[in-house]
Short mmCIF file of C-alpha atoms in Angstrom, two decimals:
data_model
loop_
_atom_site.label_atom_id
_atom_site.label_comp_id
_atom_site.label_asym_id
_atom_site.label_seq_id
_atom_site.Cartn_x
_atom_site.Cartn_y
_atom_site.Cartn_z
CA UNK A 45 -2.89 3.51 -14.31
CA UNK A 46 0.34 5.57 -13.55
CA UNK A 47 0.05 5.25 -9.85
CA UNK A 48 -0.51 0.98 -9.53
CA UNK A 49 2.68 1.19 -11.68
CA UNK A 50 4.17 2.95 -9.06
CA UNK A 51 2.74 0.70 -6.28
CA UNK A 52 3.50 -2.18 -8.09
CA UNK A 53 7.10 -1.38 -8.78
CA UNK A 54 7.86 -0.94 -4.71
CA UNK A 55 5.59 -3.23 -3.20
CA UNK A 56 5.84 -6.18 -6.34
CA UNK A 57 2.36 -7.71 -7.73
CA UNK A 58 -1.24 -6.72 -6.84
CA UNK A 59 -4.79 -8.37 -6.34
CA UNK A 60 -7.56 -5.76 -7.01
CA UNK A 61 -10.28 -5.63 -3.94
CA UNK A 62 -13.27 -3.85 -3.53
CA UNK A 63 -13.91 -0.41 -3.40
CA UNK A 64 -10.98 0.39 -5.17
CA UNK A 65 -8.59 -1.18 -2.79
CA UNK A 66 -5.58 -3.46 -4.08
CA UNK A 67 -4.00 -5.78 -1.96
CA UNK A 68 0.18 -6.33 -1.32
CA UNK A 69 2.22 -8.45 0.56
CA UNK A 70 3.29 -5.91 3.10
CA UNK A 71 6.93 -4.82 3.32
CA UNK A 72 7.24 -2.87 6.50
CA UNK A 73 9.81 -4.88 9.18
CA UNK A 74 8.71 -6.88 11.82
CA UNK A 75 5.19 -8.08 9.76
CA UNK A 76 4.90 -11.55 9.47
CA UNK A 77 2.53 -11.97 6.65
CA UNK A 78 3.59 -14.12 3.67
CA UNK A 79 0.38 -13.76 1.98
CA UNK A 80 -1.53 -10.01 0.82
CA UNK A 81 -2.96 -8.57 3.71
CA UNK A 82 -1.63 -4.67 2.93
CA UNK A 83 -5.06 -2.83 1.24
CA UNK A 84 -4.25 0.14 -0.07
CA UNK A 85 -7.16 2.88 -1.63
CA UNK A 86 -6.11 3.65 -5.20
CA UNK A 87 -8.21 6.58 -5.37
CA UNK A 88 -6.77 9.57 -3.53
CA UNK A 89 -9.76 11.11 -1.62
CA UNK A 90 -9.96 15.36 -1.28
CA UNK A 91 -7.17 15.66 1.55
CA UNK A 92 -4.72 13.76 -1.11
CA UNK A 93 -4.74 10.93 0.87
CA UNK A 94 -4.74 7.09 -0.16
CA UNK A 95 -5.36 5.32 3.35
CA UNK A 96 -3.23 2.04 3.80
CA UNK A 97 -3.50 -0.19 6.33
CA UNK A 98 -1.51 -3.90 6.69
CA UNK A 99 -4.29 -6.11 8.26
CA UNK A 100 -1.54 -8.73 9.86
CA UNK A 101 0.89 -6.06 11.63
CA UNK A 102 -2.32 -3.71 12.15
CA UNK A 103 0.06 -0.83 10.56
CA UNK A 104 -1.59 2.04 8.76
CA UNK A 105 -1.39 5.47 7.43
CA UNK A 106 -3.10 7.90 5.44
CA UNK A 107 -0.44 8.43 2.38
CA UNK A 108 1.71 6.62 0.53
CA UNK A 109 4.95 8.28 1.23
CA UNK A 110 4.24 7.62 4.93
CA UNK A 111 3.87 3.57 3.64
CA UNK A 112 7.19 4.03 1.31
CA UNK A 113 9.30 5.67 3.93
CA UNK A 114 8.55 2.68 6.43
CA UNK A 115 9.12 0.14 3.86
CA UNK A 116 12.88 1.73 3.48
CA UNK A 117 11.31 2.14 -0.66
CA UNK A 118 14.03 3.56 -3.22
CA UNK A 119 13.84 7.53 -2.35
CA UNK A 120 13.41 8.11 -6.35
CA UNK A 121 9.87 6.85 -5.67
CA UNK A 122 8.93 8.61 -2.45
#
């Protein structure tokens, strides 16, 4: 799957959930997780959107370039 590779190379290792969700440890600054509480749909919806959401620093968006650009991510992958 091209676009958990992606994932995977910004945000490091995955846990699949439910629904089509996988869970990260969240990146963004100022979280204080140290355990995967970032969910993130894998299945990008009509709009083109795969909803996020960090369940710890109650963070969330609706794509994943809004998620990478928060995270400070490498702007080859944005």
């Amino acid at each position: 799957m091209e676009l958990l590779s992606l994932l995977e190379s910004v945000l490091g290792q995955s846990e699949p959930r439910s629904k089509g969700n996988y869970r990260f440890k969240c990146p963004l600054p100022g979280c204080s997780s140290v355990r995967k509480r970032l969910e993130i749909k894998l299945e990008t919806d009509s709009k083109g959107c795969n909803k996020w959401k960090c369940w710890v620093c109650n963070r969330g968006g609706n794509t994943l370039r809004s998620l990478f650009r928060q995270a400070s991510a490498d702007p080859d992958k944005i």
